[in-house]
mmCIF file with all atom_site columns, C-alpha atoms in Angstrom:
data_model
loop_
_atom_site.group_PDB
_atom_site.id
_atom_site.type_symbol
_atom_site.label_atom_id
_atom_site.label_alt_id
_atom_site.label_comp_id
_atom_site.label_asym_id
_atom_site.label_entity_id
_atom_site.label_seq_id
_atom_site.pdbx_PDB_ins_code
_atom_site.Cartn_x
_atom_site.Cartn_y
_atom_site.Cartn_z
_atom_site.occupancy
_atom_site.B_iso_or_equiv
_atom_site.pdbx_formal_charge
_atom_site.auth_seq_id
_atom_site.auth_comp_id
_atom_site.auth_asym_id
_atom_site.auth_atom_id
_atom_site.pdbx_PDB_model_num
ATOM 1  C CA . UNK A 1 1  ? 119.324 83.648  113.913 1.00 0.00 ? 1  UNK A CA 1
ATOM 2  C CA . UNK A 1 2  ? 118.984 80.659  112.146 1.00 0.00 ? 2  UNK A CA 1
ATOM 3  C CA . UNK A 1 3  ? 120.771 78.643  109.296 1.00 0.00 ? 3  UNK A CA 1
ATOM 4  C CA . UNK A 1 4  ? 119.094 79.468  106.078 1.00 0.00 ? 4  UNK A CA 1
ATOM 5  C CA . UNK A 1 5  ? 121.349 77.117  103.596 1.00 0.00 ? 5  UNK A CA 1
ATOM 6  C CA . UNK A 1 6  ? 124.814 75.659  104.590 1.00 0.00 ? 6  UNK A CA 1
ATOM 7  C CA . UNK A 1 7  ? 127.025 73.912  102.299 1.00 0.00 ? 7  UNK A CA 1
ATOM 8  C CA . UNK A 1 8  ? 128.638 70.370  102.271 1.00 0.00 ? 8  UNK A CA 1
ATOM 9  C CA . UNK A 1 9  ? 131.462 68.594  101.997 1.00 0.00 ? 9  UNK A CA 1
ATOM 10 C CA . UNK A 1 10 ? 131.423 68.294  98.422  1.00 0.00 ? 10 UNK A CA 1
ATOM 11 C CA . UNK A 1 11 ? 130.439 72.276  97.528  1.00 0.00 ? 11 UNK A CA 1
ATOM 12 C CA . UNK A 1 12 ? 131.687 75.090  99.054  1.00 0.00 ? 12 UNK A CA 1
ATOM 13 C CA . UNK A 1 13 ? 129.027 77.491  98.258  1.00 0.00 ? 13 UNK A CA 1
ATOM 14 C CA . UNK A 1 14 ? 125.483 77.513  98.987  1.00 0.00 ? 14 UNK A CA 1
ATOM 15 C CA . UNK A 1 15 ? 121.677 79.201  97.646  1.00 0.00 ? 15 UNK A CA 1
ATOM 16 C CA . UNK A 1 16 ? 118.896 79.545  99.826  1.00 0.00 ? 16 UNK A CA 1
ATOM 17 C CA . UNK A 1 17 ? 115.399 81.769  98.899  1.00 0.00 ? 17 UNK A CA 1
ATOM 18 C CA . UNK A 1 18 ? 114.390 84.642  101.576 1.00 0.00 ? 18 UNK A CA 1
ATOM 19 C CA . UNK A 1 19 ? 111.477 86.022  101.187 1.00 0.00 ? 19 UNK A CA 1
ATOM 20 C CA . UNK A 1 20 ? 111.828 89.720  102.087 1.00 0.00 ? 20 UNK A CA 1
ATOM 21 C CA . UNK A 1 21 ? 108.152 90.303  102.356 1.00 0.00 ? 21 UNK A CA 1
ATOM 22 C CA . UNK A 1 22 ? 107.928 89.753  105.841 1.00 0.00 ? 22 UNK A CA 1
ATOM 23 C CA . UNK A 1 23 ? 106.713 91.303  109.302 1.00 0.00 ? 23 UNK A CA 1
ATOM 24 C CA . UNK A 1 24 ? 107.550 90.229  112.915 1.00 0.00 ? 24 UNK A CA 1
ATOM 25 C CA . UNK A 1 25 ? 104.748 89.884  115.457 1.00 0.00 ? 25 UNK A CA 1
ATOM 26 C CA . UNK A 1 26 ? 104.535 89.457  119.066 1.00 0.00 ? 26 UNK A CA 1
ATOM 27 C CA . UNK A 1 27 ? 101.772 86.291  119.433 1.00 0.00 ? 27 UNK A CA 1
ATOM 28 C CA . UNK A 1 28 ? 100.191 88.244  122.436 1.00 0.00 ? 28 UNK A CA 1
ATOM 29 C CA . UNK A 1 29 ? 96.560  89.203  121.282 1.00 0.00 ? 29 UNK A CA 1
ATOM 30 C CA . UNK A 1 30 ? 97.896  88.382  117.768 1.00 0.00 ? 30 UNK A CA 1
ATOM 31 C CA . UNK A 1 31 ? 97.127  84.784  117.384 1.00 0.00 ? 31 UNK A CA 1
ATOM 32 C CA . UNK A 1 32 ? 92.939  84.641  116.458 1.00 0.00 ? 32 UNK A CA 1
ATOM 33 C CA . UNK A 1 33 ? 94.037  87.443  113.646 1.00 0.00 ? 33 UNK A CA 1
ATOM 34 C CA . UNK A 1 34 ? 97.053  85.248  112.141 1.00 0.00 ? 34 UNK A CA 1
ATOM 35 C CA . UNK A 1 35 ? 94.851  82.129  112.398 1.00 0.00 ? 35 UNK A CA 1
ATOM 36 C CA . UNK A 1 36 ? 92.507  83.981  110.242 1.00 0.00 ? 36 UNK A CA 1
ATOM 37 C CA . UNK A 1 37 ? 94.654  85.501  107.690 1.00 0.00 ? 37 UNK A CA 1
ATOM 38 C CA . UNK A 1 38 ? 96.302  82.122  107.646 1.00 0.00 ? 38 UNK A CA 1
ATOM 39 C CA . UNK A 1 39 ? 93.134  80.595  106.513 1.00 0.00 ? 39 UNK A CA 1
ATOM 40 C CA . UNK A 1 40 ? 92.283  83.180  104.359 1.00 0.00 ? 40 UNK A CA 1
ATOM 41 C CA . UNK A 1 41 ? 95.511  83.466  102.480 1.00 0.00 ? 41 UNK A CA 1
ATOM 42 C CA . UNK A 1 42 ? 96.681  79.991  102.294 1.00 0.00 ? 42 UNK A CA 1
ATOM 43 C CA . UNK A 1 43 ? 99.061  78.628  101.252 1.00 0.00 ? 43 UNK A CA 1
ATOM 44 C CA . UNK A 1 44 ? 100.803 81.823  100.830 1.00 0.00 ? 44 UNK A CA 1
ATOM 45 C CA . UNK A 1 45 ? 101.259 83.130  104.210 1.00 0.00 ? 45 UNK A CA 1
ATOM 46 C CA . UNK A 1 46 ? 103.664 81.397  106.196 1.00 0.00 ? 46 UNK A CA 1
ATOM 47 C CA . UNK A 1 47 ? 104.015 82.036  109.790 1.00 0.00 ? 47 UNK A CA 1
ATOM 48 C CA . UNK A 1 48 ? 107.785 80.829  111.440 1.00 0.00 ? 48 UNK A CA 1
ATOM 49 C CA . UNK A 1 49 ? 107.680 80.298  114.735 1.00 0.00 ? 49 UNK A CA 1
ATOM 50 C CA . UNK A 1 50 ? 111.264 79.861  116.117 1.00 0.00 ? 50 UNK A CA 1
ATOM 51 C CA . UNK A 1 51 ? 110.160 78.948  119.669 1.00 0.00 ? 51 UNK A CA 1
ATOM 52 C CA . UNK A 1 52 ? 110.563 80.731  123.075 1.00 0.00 ? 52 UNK A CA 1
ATOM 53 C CA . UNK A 1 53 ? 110.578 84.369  121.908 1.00 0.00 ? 53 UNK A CA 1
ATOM 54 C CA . UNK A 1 54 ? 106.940 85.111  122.123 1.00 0.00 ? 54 UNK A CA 1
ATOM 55 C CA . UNK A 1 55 ? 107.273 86.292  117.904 1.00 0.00 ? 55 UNK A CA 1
ATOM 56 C CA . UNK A 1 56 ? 106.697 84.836  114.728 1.00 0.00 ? 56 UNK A CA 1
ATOM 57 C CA . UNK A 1 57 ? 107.146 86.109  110.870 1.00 0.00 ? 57 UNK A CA 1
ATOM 58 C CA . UNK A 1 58 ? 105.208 86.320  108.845 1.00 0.00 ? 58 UNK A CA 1
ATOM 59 C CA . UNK A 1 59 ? 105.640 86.156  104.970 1.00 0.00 ? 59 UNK A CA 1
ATOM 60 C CA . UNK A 1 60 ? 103.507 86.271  102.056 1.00 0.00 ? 60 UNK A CA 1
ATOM 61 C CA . UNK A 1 61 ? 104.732 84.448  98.677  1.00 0.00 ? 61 UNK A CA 1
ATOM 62 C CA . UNK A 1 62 ? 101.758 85.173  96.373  1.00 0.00 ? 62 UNK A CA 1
ATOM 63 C CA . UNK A 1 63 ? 101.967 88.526  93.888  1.00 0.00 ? 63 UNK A CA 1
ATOM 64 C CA . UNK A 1 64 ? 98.428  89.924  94.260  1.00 0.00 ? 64 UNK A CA 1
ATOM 65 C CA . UNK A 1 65 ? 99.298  91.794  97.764  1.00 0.00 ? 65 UNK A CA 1
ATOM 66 C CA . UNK A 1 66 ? 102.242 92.197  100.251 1.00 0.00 ? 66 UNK A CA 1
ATOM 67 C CA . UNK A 1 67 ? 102.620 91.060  104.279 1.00 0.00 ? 67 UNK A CA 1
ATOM 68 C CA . UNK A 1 68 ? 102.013 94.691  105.028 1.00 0.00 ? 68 UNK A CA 1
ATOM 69 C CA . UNK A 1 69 ? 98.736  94.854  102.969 1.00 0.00 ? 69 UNK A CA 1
ATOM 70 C CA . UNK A 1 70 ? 97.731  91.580  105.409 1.00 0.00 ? 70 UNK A CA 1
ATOM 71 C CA . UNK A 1 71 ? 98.940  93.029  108.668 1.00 0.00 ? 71 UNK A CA 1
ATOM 72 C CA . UNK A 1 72 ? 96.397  95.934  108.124 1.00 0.00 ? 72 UNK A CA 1
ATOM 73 C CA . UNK A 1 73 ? 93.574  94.068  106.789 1.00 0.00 ? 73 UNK A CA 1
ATOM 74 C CA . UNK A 1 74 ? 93.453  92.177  110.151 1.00 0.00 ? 74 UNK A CA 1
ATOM 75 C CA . UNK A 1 75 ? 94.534  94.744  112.051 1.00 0.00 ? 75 UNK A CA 1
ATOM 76 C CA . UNK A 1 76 ? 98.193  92.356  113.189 1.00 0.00 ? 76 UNK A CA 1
ATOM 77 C CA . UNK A 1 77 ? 100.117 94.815  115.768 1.00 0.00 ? 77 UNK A CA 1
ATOM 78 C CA . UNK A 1 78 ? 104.149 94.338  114.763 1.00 0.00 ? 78 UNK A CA 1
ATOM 79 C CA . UNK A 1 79 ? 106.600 93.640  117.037 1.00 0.00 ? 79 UNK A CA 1
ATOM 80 C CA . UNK A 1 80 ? 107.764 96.758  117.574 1.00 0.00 ? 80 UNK A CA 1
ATOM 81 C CA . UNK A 1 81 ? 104.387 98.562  118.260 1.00 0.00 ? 81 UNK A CA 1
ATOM 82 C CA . UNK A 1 82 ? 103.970 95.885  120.773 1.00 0.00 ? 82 UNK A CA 1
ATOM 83 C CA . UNK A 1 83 ? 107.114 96.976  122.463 1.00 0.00 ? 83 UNK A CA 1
ATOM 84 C CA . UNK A 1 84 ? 106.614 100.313 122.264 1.00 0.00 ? 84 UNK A CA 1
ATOM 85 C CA . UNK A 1 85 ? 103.120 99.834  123.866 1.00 0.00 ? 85 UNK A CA 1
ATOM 86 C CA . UNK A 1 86 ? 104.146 97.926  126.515 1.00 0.00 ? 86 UNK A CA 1
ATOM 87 C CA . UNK A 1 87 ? 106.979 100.001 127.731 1.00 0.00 ? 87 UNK A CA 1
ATOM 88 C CA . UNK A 1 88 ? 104.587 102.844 127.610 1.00 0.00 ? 88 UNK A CA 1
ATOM 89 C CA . UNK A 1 89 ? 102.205 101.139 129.773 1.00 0.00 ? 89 UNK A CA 1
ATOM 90 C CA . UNK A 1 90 ? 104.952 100.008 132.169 1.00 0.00 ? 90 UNK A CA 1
ATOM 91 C CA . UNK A 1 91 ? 106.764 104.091 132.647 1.00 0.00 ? 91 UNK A CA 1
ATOM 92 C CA . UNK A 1 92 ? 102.731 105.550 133.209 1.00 0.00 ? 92 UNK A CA 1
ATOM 93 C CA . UNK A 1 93 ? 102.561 102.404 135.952 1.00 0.00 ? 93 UNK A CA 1
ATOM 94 C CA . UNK A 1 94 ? 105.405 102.566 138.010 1.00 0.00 ? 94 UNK A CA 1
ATOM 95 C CA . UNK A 1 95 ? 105.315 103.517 141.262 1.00 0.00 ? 95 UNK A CA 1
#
């Protein structure tokens, strides 16, 4: 995980915005179709990339449509259909 909001030392609580419109994506055969959704949509699809897990999010922060609504328009496979695929592939491989 990472820190969305943390407090100081003068305030003991904290707010932060999270934007649960979101999808996670592997970036494996992914990346031309965000790239183009990302130009399409901007600026309200954000991609976060955390670093060194091979997945991003995705949100969308406009009104007119929802991540999901993106993610089939450009045909995005989600994380877990990646996994799913790939451990497929690897049990009809083995030896």
């Amino acid at each position: 995980g990472e820190t969305v909001a943390a407090s100081t030392n003068y305030y003991d609580y904290v707010t932060g915005r999270v934007n649960m419109d979101y999808a996670l994506v592997h970036i494996d055969y992914n990346t031309p179709k965000i790239m183009a959704a990302r130009e399409k949509y901007s600026p309200f699809l954000k991609m976060h990339d955390p670093g060194y897990v091979g997945a991003v999010l995705l949100t969308y922060e406009g009104y007119d449509r929802t991540i999901m609504d993106i993610i089939k328009e450009y045909n995005i496979e989600l994380l877990d259909d990646y996994f799913d695929r790939s451990l497929k592939h690897r049990r009809e491989n083995l030896i």
